[in-house]
Amino acid sequence: MASSISGLCSSSSSTLIRKPHLAPPPPPKSHLAETLKPSFSGKSRHILTHAVARDAPVEKKGGLERDPKALWERYTEWLYQHKELGLYLDVSRMGFTDEFVKEMEPKFIKAFKAMEDLEKGAISNPDEGRMVGHYWLRNPKLSPNSFLRLQIENTLEAICAFSQDIIGAKIKPPSSPDGRFTQILSVGIGGSALGPQFVAEALAPDNPPLKIRFIDNTDPAGIDHQIAQLGPELASTLVIVISKSGGTPETRNGLLEVQKAFREAGLNFAKQGVAITQENSLLDNTARIEGWLARFPMFDWVGGRTSEMSAVGLLAAALQGIDIKEMLAGASLMDEATRTPVVKNNPAALLALCWYWASGGVGSKDMVVLPYKDSLLLFSRYLQQLVMESLGKEFDLDGNRVNQGLTVYGNKGSTDQHAYIQQLREGVHNFFATFIEVLRDRPPGHDWELEPGVTCGDYLFGMLQGTRSALYANGRESVTVTVQEVNPRSVGALIALYERAVGIYASLVNVNAYHQPGVEAGKKAAGEVLALQKRVLAVLNEASCKDPVEPLSIEEVADRCHAPEDIEMIYKIIAHMAANDRAIIAEGDCGSPRSVKVFLGECNVDALYA
């Protein structure tokens, strides 16, 4: 693995920014003035729940170009190329007009200015009063002050050093007969899992120095499965726990389950545990006090869904032998390209333009992501969170109720051909497609012909192009993103491309892309359910401690919990407890809620006096 170690963090390619060579020349600059008026004057952020301030859906004039010669002209005119990254963006199968592009110009001027201010350190997440700095992670010199720059650089240096020490067996697990770490168990959820999962699937070598598994949910069966799959290799497993606060319930539960497995195996968890969290968080303090193997920082100016280029994503990638500096270099090159304030020469702006055109600026159509490469299967899941959690907002930045968003789903090609392409071509027209094309089929010298002149990869290419053409022939629009091959640089570029596209589109529709109040509301509601469950348990325990035991109806439990308005939730709590042998149905059955009478299997006397 010497080559993997040396290539891990010491990429021969510099992360210095070089300007891309662009295929199309910049269009003439327009001096069109901003014509859109704000819904009300001033800077007030009060919630106006009665107002709907988003723009009316875009009125599409004309139809899709059908003439082959004119379509070729449109293709060559609008094709974006980044030569250094080997990346192309084809928007010719979107039906936007020159008039639409010109109408959108004032919005884009505003969006480019917002992105410029964001990168300079402006408070771009006003609801939480935070800067947004994931762009600094791949070019620390852009950081608004030297302290942040040093934080980023020191973290990257620490990740590289730690990863090389683990891979090179300088740091060893205390109880492993192998004498080296062989597995990674990553415990995290949301952005702390989706990014690392995508990168692992896309870039991990066939035989990585450490194989990775994920606990990304609080499903007991799923956790048990991951731990069981490790078997005796639990003794040589590096456990990475990722949580900004350390209080995320799913991550905390996963940690407790893993620690239990370590205790039962007679292993010292602390000597194999790594924390990625904010400084002085609950998790950070726990790891420090217990003497975990290592701790790496998370920053409050990096959100979970944009954290792949932080320790959240880079540590796991480096431990798998992935060249993380090449990932950063690809992202940095794309960042430079997407700062261009000319829509036609800015691939992220072109994506945002297409999203606005297709969905009317109000999310009226879904985005179907179709990567025609097995290693990019998880890209659609990654984009699902990045796009939907960023853009799916009830209120805009002025406090108007707008219910914005853009729905994302997808599968891989050509599996899609045997799944839902039938509906996409002939069914309800409520989507636009995004094809992800990879030109390189196999490493050089490894391809062969299945039949004269045709390889296996040719079939995949034909499926992509045929599906794109068939959809367009039936009036279905699409975008195609093409990369030369799947490697750390191109994956870094894809992540950066879509991060910027989301930021620009959020500005076009005037929403905060960097908070998630709906997620927080769900967490709060889940906490209320668990609090209610504790009250239900107390009531059932009291009834079960009577002599004789007093089985209670659902209505009686709700009444004694002083929560008659929550009777349906109380029924669901009891049904779940009964299914897991934590409550006994004395009468009736859960299919007929009014017939049920329930009690606990045993009396917990201590709980009566707690």
mmCIF file of N, CA, C and O in Angstrom, residues 174-254:
data_model
loop_
_atom_site.group_PDB
_atom_site.id
_atom_site.type_symbol
_atom_site.label_atom_id
_atom_site.label_comp_id
_atom_site.label_asym_id
_atom_site.label_seq_id
_atom_site.Cartn_x
_atom_site.Cartn_y
_atom_site.Cartn_z
ATOM 1 N N PRO A 174 -5.250 -1.994 19.971
ATOM 2 C CA PRO A 174 -4.580 -2.674 21.089
ATOM 3 C C PRO A 174 -4.790 -4.180 21.136
ATOM 4 O O PRO A 174 -3.938 -4.898 21.656
ATOM 5 N N SER A 175 -5.909 -4.667 20.592
ATOM 6 C CA SER A 175 -6.238 -6.091 20.782
ATOM 7 C C SER A 175 -6.319 -6.875 19.495
ATOM 8 O O SER A 175 -6.804 -8.003 19.482
ATOM 9 N N SER A 176 -5.851 -6.317 18.389
ATOM 10 C CA SER A 176 -6.023 -7.001 17.101
ATOM 11 C C SER A 176 -4.841 -7.910 16.796
ATOM 12 O O SER A 176 -3.689 -7.479 16.849
ATOM 13 N N PRO A 177 -5.130 -9.143 16.444
ATOM 14 C CA PRO A 177 -4.031 -10.046 16.047
ATOM 15 C C PRO A 177 -3.377 -9.618 14.742
ATOM 16 O O PRO A 177 -2.241 -9.996 14.462
ATOM 17 N N ASP A 178 -4.083 -8.821 13.922
ATOM 18 C CA ASP A 178 -3.512 -8.365 12.650
ATOM 19 C C ASP A 178 -2.424 -7.315 12.852
ATOM 20 O O ASP A 178 -1.613 -7.074 11.958
ATOM 21 N N GLY A 179 -2.467 -6.640 13.998
ATOM 22 C CA GLY A 179 -1.473 -5.613 14.252
ATOM 23 C C GLY A 179 -1.706 -4.320 13.509
ATOM 24 O O GLY A 179 -0.857 -3.438 13.489
ATOM 25 N N ARG A 180 -2.880 -4.187 12.870
ATOM 26 C CA ARG A 180 -3.217 -2.949 12.156
ATOM 27 C C ARG A 180 -4.723 -2.824 12.064
ATOM 28 O O ARG A 180 -5.458 -3.811 12.178
ATOM 29 N N PHE A 181 -5.184 -1.595 11.848
ATOM 30 C CA PHE A 181 -6.608 -1.371 11.631
ATOM 31 C C PHE A 181 -6.980 -1.858 10.233
ATOM 32 O O PHE A 181 -6.263 -1.596 9.262
ATOM 33 N N THR A 182 -8.105 -2.554 10.149
ATOM 34 C CA THR A 182 -8.556 -3.101 8.857
ATOM 35 C C THR A 182 -9.914 -2.579 8.418
ATOM 36 O O THR A 182 -10.267 -2.700 7.245
ATOM 37 N N GLN A 183 -10.687 -2.029 9.364
ATOM 38 C CA GLN A 183 -12.051 -1.595 9.058
ATOM 39 C C GLN A 183 -12.309 -0.204 9.644
ATOM 40 O O GLN A 183 -11.692 0.194 10.635
ATOM 41 N N ILE A 184 -13.240 0.506 9.006
ATOM 42 C CA ILE A 184 -13.770 1.758 9.539
ATOM 43 C C ILE A 184 -15.253 1.559 9.768
ATOM 44 O O ILE A 184 -15.963 1.046 8.889
ATOM 45 N N LEU A 185 -15.744 1.969 10.918
ATOM 46 C CA LEU A 185 -17.184 2.023 11.178
ATOM 47 C C LEU A 185 -17.519 3.484 11.427
ATOM 48 O O LEU A 185 -17.125 4.065 12.440
ATOM 49 N N SER A 186 -18.205 4.085 10.474
ATOM 50 C CA SER A 186 -18.534 5.506 10.552
ATOM 51 C C SER A 186 -19.948 5.661 11.097
ATOM 52 O O SER A 186 -20.898 5.122 10.532
ATOM 53 N N VAL A 187 -20.076 6.405 12.192
ATOM 54 C CA VAL A 187 -21.369 6.615 12.849
ATOM 55 C C VAL A 187 -21.766 8.075 12.673
ATOM 56 O O VAL A 187 -21.141 8.980 13.231
ATOM 57 N N GLY A 188 -22.793 8.308 11.895
ATOM 58 C CA GLY A 188 -23.266 9.666 11.645
ATOM 59 C C GLY A 188 -24.505 9.603 10.777
ATOM 60 O O GLY A 188 -24.823 8.548 10.217
ATOM 61 N N ILE A 189 -25.194 10.708 10.635
ATOM 62 C CA ILE A 189 -26.441 10.714 9.869
ATOM 63 C C ILE A 189 -26.521 11.979 9.025
ATOM 64 O O ILE A 189 -25.848 12.978 9.304
ATOM 65 N N GLY A 190 -27.350 11.952 7.995
ATOM 66 C CA GLY A 190 -27.528 13.121 7.135
ATOM 67 C C GLY A 190 -26.250 13.436 6.382
ATOM 68 O O GLY A 190 -25.610 12.558 5.793
ATOM 69 N N GLY A 191 -25.841 14.698 6.413
ATOM 70 C CA GLY A 191 -24.622 15.105 5.730
ATOM 71 C C GLY A 191 -23.381 14.437 6.276
ATOM 72 O O GLY A 191 -22.360 14.353 5.582
ATOM 73 N N SER A 192 -23.445 13.958 7.505
ATOM 74 C CA SER A 192 -22.307 13.251 8.098
ATOM 75 C C SER A 192 -22.186 11.828 7.570
ATOM 76 O O SER A 192 -21.223 11.132 7.911
ATOM 77 N N ALA A 193 -23.145 11.390 6.767
ATOM 78 C CA ALA A 193 -23.100 10.047 6.200
ATOM 79 C C ALA A 193 -23.198 10.060 4.675
ATOM 80 O O ALA A 193 -22.459 9.356 3.992
ATOM 81 N N LEU A 194 -24.103 10.872 4.116
ATOM 82 C CA LEU A 194 -24.370 10.806 2.681
ATOM 83 C C LEU A 194 -23.149 11.168 1.840
ATOM 84 O O LEU A 194 -22.871 10.523 0.827
ATOM 85 N N GLY A 195 -22.413 12.217 2.251
ATOM 86 C CA GLY A 195 -21.203 12.583 1.522
ATOM 87 C C GLY A 195 -20.148 11.501 1.584
ATOM 88 O O GLY A 195 -19.640 11.044 0.537
ATOM 89 N N PRO A 196 -19.755 11.052 2.788
ATOM 90 C CA PRO A 196 -18.774 9.971 2.874
ATOM 91 C C PRO A 196 -19.208 8.690 2.168
ATOM 92 O O PRO A 196 -18.385 7.994 1.574
ATOM 93 N N GLN A 197 -20.498 8.358 2.212
ATOM 94 C CA GLN A 197 -20.982 7.165 1.512
ATOM 95 C C GLN A 197 -20.815 7.317 0.003
ATOM 96 O O GLN A 197 -20.365 6.393 -0.691
ATOM 97 N N PHE A 198 -21.196 8.478 -0.527
ATOM 98 C CA PHE A 198 -21.065 8.728 -1.961
ATOM 99 C C PHE A 198 -19.615 8.631 -2.408
ATOM 100 O O PHE A 198 -19.285 7.951 -3.394
ATOM 101 N N VAL A 199 -18.721 9.273 -1.669
ATOM 102 C CA VAL A 199 -17.307 9.280 -2.048
ATOM 103 C C VAL A 199 -16.703 7.885 -1.936
ATOM 104 O O VAL A 199 -15.914 7.462 -2.789
ATOM 105 N N ALA A 200 -17.074 7.135 -0.900
ATOM 106 C CA ALA A 200 -16.568 5.768 -0.753
ATOM 107 C C ALA A 200 -17.002 4.901 -1.928
ATOM 108 O O ALA A 200 -16.200 4.146 -2.500
ATOM 109 N N GLU A 201 -18.265 5.004 -2.305
ATOM 110 C CA GLU A 201 -18.793 4.209 -3.420
ATOM 111 C C GLU A 201 -18.128 4.608 -4.738
ATOM 112 O O GLU A 201 -17.868 3.765 -5.598
ATOM 113 N N ALA A 202 -17.858 5.904 -4.887
ATOM 114 C CA ALA A 202 -17.321 6.401 -6.154
ATOM 115 C C ALA A 202 -15.824 6.166 -6.297
ATOM 116 O O ALA A 202 -15.345 5.886 -7.403
ATOM 117 N N LEU A 203 -15.073 6.264 -5.187
ATOM 118 C CA LEU A 203 -13.623 6.377 -5.318
ATOM 119 C C LEU A 203 -12.793 5.331 -4.596
ATOM 120 O O LEU A 203 -11.597 5.200 -4.880
ATOM 121 N N ALA A 204 -13.353 4.618 -3.637
ATOM 122 C CA ALA A 204 -12.538 3.663 -2.886
ATOM 123 C C ALA A 204 -11.966 2.604 -3.824
ATOM 124 O O ALA A 204 -12.671 2.084 -4.693
ATOM 125 N N PRO A 205 -10.694 2.266 -3.695
ATOM 126 C CA PRO A 205 -10.124 1.217 -4.541
ATOM 127 C C PRO A 205 -10.751 -0.133 -4.236
ATOM 128 O O PRO A 205 -11.412 -0.316 -3.210
ATOM 129 N N ASP A 206 -10.532 -1.087 -5.121
ATOM 130 C CA ASP A 206 -11.125 -2.417 -4.937
ATOM 131 C C ASP A 206 -10.658 -3.068 -3.642
ATOM 132 O O ASP A 206 -11.408 -3.800 -2.998
ATOM 133 N N ASN A 207 -9.425 -2.808 -3.269
ATOM 134 C CA ASN A 207 -8.873 -3.359 -2.034
ATOM 135 C C ASN A 207 -8.279 -2.223 -1.202
ATOM 136 O O ASN A 207 -7.061 -2.029 -1.172
ATOM 137 N N PRO A 208 -9.141 -1.454 -0.542
ATOM 138 C CA PRO A 208 -8.656 -0.296 0.213
ATOM 139 C C PRO A 208 -7.869 -0.725 1.442
ATOM 140 O O PRO A 208 -8.053 -1.833 1.959
ATOM 141 N N PRO A 209 -6.988 0.123 1.950
ATOM 142 C CA PRO A 209 -6.253 -0.210 3.176
ATOM 143 C C PRO A 209 -7.177 -0.438 4.360
ATOM 144 O O PRO A 209 -6.910 -1.288 5.209
ATOM 145 N N LEU A 210 -8.280 0.304 4.427
ATOM 146 C CA LEU A 210 -9.333 0.066 5.410
ATOM 147 C C LEU A 210 -10.667 0.074 4.671
ATOM 148 O O LEU A 210 -10.951 0.986 3.885
ATOM 149 N N LYS A 211 -11.484 -0.952 4.907
ATOM 150 C CA LYS A 211 -12.825 -0.991 4.339
ATOM 151 C C LYS A 211 -13.775 -0.232 5.263
ATOM 152 O O LYS A 211 -13.582 -0.224 6.481
ATOM 153 N N ILE A 212 -14.804 0.365 4.682
ATOM 154 C CA ILE A 212 -15.686 1.220 5.489
ATOM 155 C C ILE A 212 -17.110 0.674 5.539
ATOM 156 O O ILE A 212 -17.616 0.123 4.556
ATOM 157 N N ARG A 213 -17.725 0.820 6.715
ATOM 158 C CA ARG A 213 -19.141 0.533 6.929
ATOM 159 C C ARG A 213 -19.760 1.746 7.609
ATOM 160 O O ARG A 213 -19.061 2.529 8.246
ATOM 161 N N PHE A 214 -21.087 1.852 7.486
ATOM 162 C CA PHE A 214 -21.773 3.017 8.034
ATOM 163 C C PHE A 214 -22.930 2.615 8.940
ATOM 164 O O PHE A 214 -23.697 1.708 8.612
ATOM 165 N N ILE A 215 -23.041 3.281 10.060
ATOM 166 C CA ILE A 215 -24.262 3.273 10.868
ATOM 167 C C ILE A 215 -24.845 4.669 10.720
ATOM 168 O O ILE A 215 -24.330 5.636 11.274
ATOM 169 N N ASP A 216 -25.898 4.779 9.925
ATOM 170 C CA ASP A 216 -26.443 6.095 9.588
ATOM 171 C C ASP A 216 -27.927 6.211 9.946
ATOM 172 O O ASP A 216 -28.655 7.014 9.369
ATOM 173 N N ASN A 217 -28.347 5.388 10.907
ATOM 174 C CA ASN A 217 -29.747 5.429 11.315
ATOM 175 C C ASN A 217 -29.844 4.874 12.730
ATOM 176 O O ASN A 217 -28.889 4.297 13.247
ATOM 177 N N THR A 218 -31.009 5.046 13.340
ATOM 178 C CA THR A 218 -31.212 4.500 14.677
ATOM 179 C C THR A 218 -32.058 3.225 14.616
ATOM 180 O O THR A 218 -32.777 2.911 15.557
ATOM 181 N N ASP A 219 -31.944 2.498 13.503
ATOM 182 C CA ASP A 219 -32.643 1.223 13.322
ATOM 183 C C ASP A 219 -31.837 0.128 14.015
ATOM 184 O O ASP A 219 -30.721 -0.193 13.593
ATOM 185 N N PRO A 220 -32.360 -0.474 15.073
ATOM 186 C CA PRO A 220 -31.596 -1.489 15.814
ATOM 187 C C PRO A 220 -31.128 -2.647 14.933
ATOM 188 O O PRO A 220 -29.992 -3.115 15.062
ATOM 189 N N ALA A 221 -31.999 -3.109 14.034
ATOM 190 C CA ALA A 221 -31.626 -4.235 13.174
ATOM 191 C C ALA A 221 -30.481 -3.850 12.236
ATOM 192 O O ALA A 221 -29.567 -4.653 11.977
ATOM 193 N N GLY A 222 -30.531 -2.635 11.734
ATOM 194 C CA GLY A 222 -29.453 -2.166 10.859
ATOM 195 C C GLY A 222 -28.132 -2.052 11.595
ATOM 196 O O GLY A 222 -27.075 -2.412 11.064
ATOM 197 N N ILE A 223 -28.181 -1.548 12.823
ATOM 198 C CA ILE A 223 -26.963 -1.442 13.636
ATOM 199 C C ILE A 223 -26.409 -2.832 13.932
ATOM 200 O O ILE A 223 -25.202 -3.083 13.791
ATOM 201 N N ASP A 224 -27.290 -3.739 14.347
ATOM 202 C CA ASP A 224 -26.857 -5.107 14.643
ATOM 203 C C ASP A 224 -26.198 -5.750 13.428
ATOM 204 O O ASP A 224 -25.200 -6.471 13.549
ATOM 205 N N HIS A 225 -26.768 -5.498 12.246
ATOM 206 C CA HIS A 225 -26.231 -6.096 11.019
ATOM 207 C C HIS A 225 -24.808 -5.612 10.751
ATOM 208 O O HIS A 225 -23.920 -6.417 10.438
ATOM 209 N N GLN A 226 -24.589 -4.299 10.879
ATOM 210 C CA GLN A 226 -23.254 -3.756 10.617
ATOM 211 C C GLN A 226 -22.227 -4.309 11.599
ATOM 212 O O GLN A 226 -21.108 -4.674 11.216
ATOM 213 N N ILE A 227 -22.591 -4.393 12.870
ATOM 214 C CA ILE A 227 -21.670 -4.910 13.878
ATOM 215 C C ILE A 227 -21.409 -6.398 13.657
ATOM 216 O O ILE A 227 -20.271 -6.871 13.748
ATOM 217 N N ALA A 228 -22.470 -7.146 13.322
ATOM 218 C CA ALA A 228 -22.310 -8.580 13.074
ATOM 219 C C ALA A 228 -21.406 -8.832 11.871
ATOM 220 O O ALA A 228 -20.625 -9.793 11.860
ATOM 221 N N GLN A 229 -21.506 -7.994 10.856
ATOM 222 C CA GLN A 229 -20.688 -8.167 9.661
ATOM 223 C C GLN A 229 -19.198 -7.971 9.965
ATOM 224 O O GLN A 229 -18.341 -8.551 9.304
ATOM 225 N N LEU A 230 -18.901 -7.180 10.970
ATOM 226 C CA LEU A 230 -17.498 -6.980 11.352
ATOM 227 C C LEU A 230 -16.928 -8.236 12.010
ATOM 228 O O LEU A 230 -15.749 -8.554 11.830
ATOM 229 N N GLY A 231 -17.762 -8.924 12.786
ATOM 230 C CA GLY A 231 -17.308 -10.153 13.440
ATOM 231 C C GLY A 231 -16.057 -9.923 14.266
ATOM 232 O O GLY A 231 -15.939 -8.921 14.985
ATOM 233 N N PRO A 232 -15.077 -10.805 14.152
ATOM 234 C CA PRO A 232 -13.848 -10.653 14.944
ATOM 235 C C PRO A 232 -13.035 -9.420 14.571
ATOM 236 O O PRO A 232 -12.162 -9.001 15.337
ATOM 237 N N GLU A 233 -13.320 -8.854 13.385
ATOM 238 C CA GLU A 233 -12.590 -7.646 12.977
ATOM 239 C C GLU A 233 -13.017 -6.403 13.766
ATOM 240 O O GLU A 233 -12.459 -5.331 13.565
ATOM 241 N N LEU A 234 -13.999 -6.545 14.669
ATOM 242 C CA LEU A 234 -14.327 -5.432 15.557
ATOM 243 C C LEU A 234 -13.075 -4.990 16.311
ATOM 244 O O LEU A 234 -12.893 -3.806 16.600
ATOM 245 N N ALA A 235 -12.196 -5.936 16.605
ATOM 246 C CA ALA A 235 -10.959 -5.632 17.330
ATOM 247 C C ALA A 235 -9.997 -4.787 16.511
ATOM 248 O O ALA A 235 -9.096 -4.146 17.063
ATOM 249 N N SER A 236 -10.176 -4.765 15.184
ATOM 250 C CA SER A 236 -9.297 -3.946 14.332
ATOM 251 C C SER A 236 -10.107 -2.887 13.583
ATOM 252 O O SER A 236 -9.741 -2.466 12.487
ATOM 253 N N THR A 237 -11.223 -2.466 14.199
ATOM 254 C CA THR A 237 -12.102 -1.470 13.582
ATOM 255 C C THR A 237 -11.886 -0.094 14.203
ATOM 256 O O THR A 237 -11.926 0.059 15.425
ATOM 257 N N LEU A 238 -11.655 0.883 13.353
ATOM 258 C CA LEU A 238 -11.571 2.282 13.773
ATOM 259 C C LEU A 238 -12.974 2.863 13.699
ATOM 260 O O LEU A 238 -13.595 2.855 12.633
ATOM 261 N N VAL A 239 -13.501 3.350 14.810
ATOM 262 C CA VAL A 239 -14.862 3.885 14.854
ATOM 263 C C VAL A 239 -14.800 5.405 14.790
ATOM 264 O O VAL A 239 -14.198 6.050 15.659
ATOM 265 N N ILE A 240 -15.401 5.975 13.754
ATOM 266 C CA ILE A 240 -15.449 7.433 13.594
ATOM 267 C C ILE A 240 -16.859 7.896 13.918
ATOM 268 O O ILE A 240 -17.817 7.478 13.269
ATOM 269 N N VAL A 241 -16.992 8.744 14.926
ATOM 270 C CA VAL A 241 -18.295 9.250 15.361
ATOM 271 C C VAL A 241 -18.379 10.718 14.947
ATOM 272 O O VAL A 241 -17.535 11.537 15.342
ATOM 273 N N ILE A 242 -19.403 11.050 14.156
ATOM 274 C CA ILE A 242 -19.512 12.386 13.562
ATOM 275 C C ILE A 242 -20.795 13.055 14.021
ATOM 276 O O ILE A 242 -21.894 12.594 13.716
ATOM 277 N N SER A 243 -20.672 14.136 14.764
ATOM 278 C CA SER A 243 -21.838 14.902 15.218
ATOM 279 C C SER A 243 -21.352 16.271 15.660
ATOM 280 O O SER A 243 -20.441 16.370 16.484
ATOM 281 N N LYS A 244 -21.952 17.315 15.101
ATOM 282 C CA LYS A 244 -21.495 18.665 15.428
ATOM 283 C C LYS A 244 -21.639 18.945 16.917
ATOM 284 O O LYS A 244 -20.731 19.465 17.561
ATOM 285 N N SER A 245 -22.774 18.575 17.480
ATOM 286 C CA SER A 245 -23.034 18.850 18.895
ATOM 287 C C SER A 245 -22.753 17.650 19.783
ATOM 288 O O SER A 245 -22.476 17.792 20.972
ATOM 289 N N GLY A 246 -22.859 16.473 19.201
ATOM 290 C CA GLY A 246 -22.764 15.261 20.005
ATOM 291 C C GLY A 246 -24.106 14.846 20.567
ATOM 292 O O GLY A 246 -24.225 13.794 21.197
ATOM 293 N N GLY A 247 -25.124 15.663 20.331
ATOM 294 C CA GLY A 247 -26.445 15.366 20.874
ATOM 295 C C GLY A 247 -27.442 14.857 19.859
ATOM 296 O O GLY A 247 -28.603 14.620 20.199
ATOM 297 N N THR A 248 -27.019 14.699 18.590
ATOM 298 C CA THR A 248 -27.931 14.166 17.581
ATOM 299 C C THR A 248 -28.383 12.770 18.002
ATOM 300 O O THR A 248 -27.542 11.878 18.164
ATOM 301 N N PRO A 249 -29.682 12.549 18.196
ATOM 302 C CA PRO A 249 -30.134 11.274 18.784
ATOM 303 C C PRO A 249 -29.674 10.045 18.024
ATOM 304 O O PRO A 249 -29.208 9.073 18.621
ATOM 305 N N GLU A 250 -29.793 10.075 16.687
ATOM 306 C CA GLU A 250 -29.439 8.883 15.914
ATOM 307 C C GLU A 250 -27.956 8.540 16.079
ATOM 308 O O GLU A 250 -27.585 7.372 16.217
ATOM 309 N N THR A 251 -27.101 9.579 16.049
ATOM 310 C CA THR A 251 -25.665 9.340 16.193
ATOM 311 C C THR A 251 -25.322 8.901 17.611
ATOM 312 O O THR A 251 -24.524 7.977 17.821
ATOM 313 N N ARG A 252 -25.941 9.544 18.591
ATOM 314 C CA ARG A 252 -25.715 9.137 19.983
ATOM 315 C C ARG A 252 -26.130 7.688 20.202
ATOM 316 O O ARG A 252 -25.412 6.909 20.834
ATOM 317 N N ASN A 253 -27.283 7.302 19.650
ATOM 318 C CA ASN A 253 -27.749 5.922 19.803
ATOM 319 C C ASN A 253 -26.783 4.938 19.157
ATOM 320 O O ASN A 253 -26.480 3.878 19.717
ATOM 321 N N GLY A 254 -26.312 5.285 17.954
ATOM 322 C CA GLY A 254 -25.345 4.429 17.284
ATOM 323 C C GLY A 254 -24.076 4.264 18.097
ATOM 324 O O GLY A 254 -23.522 3.157 18.212
#
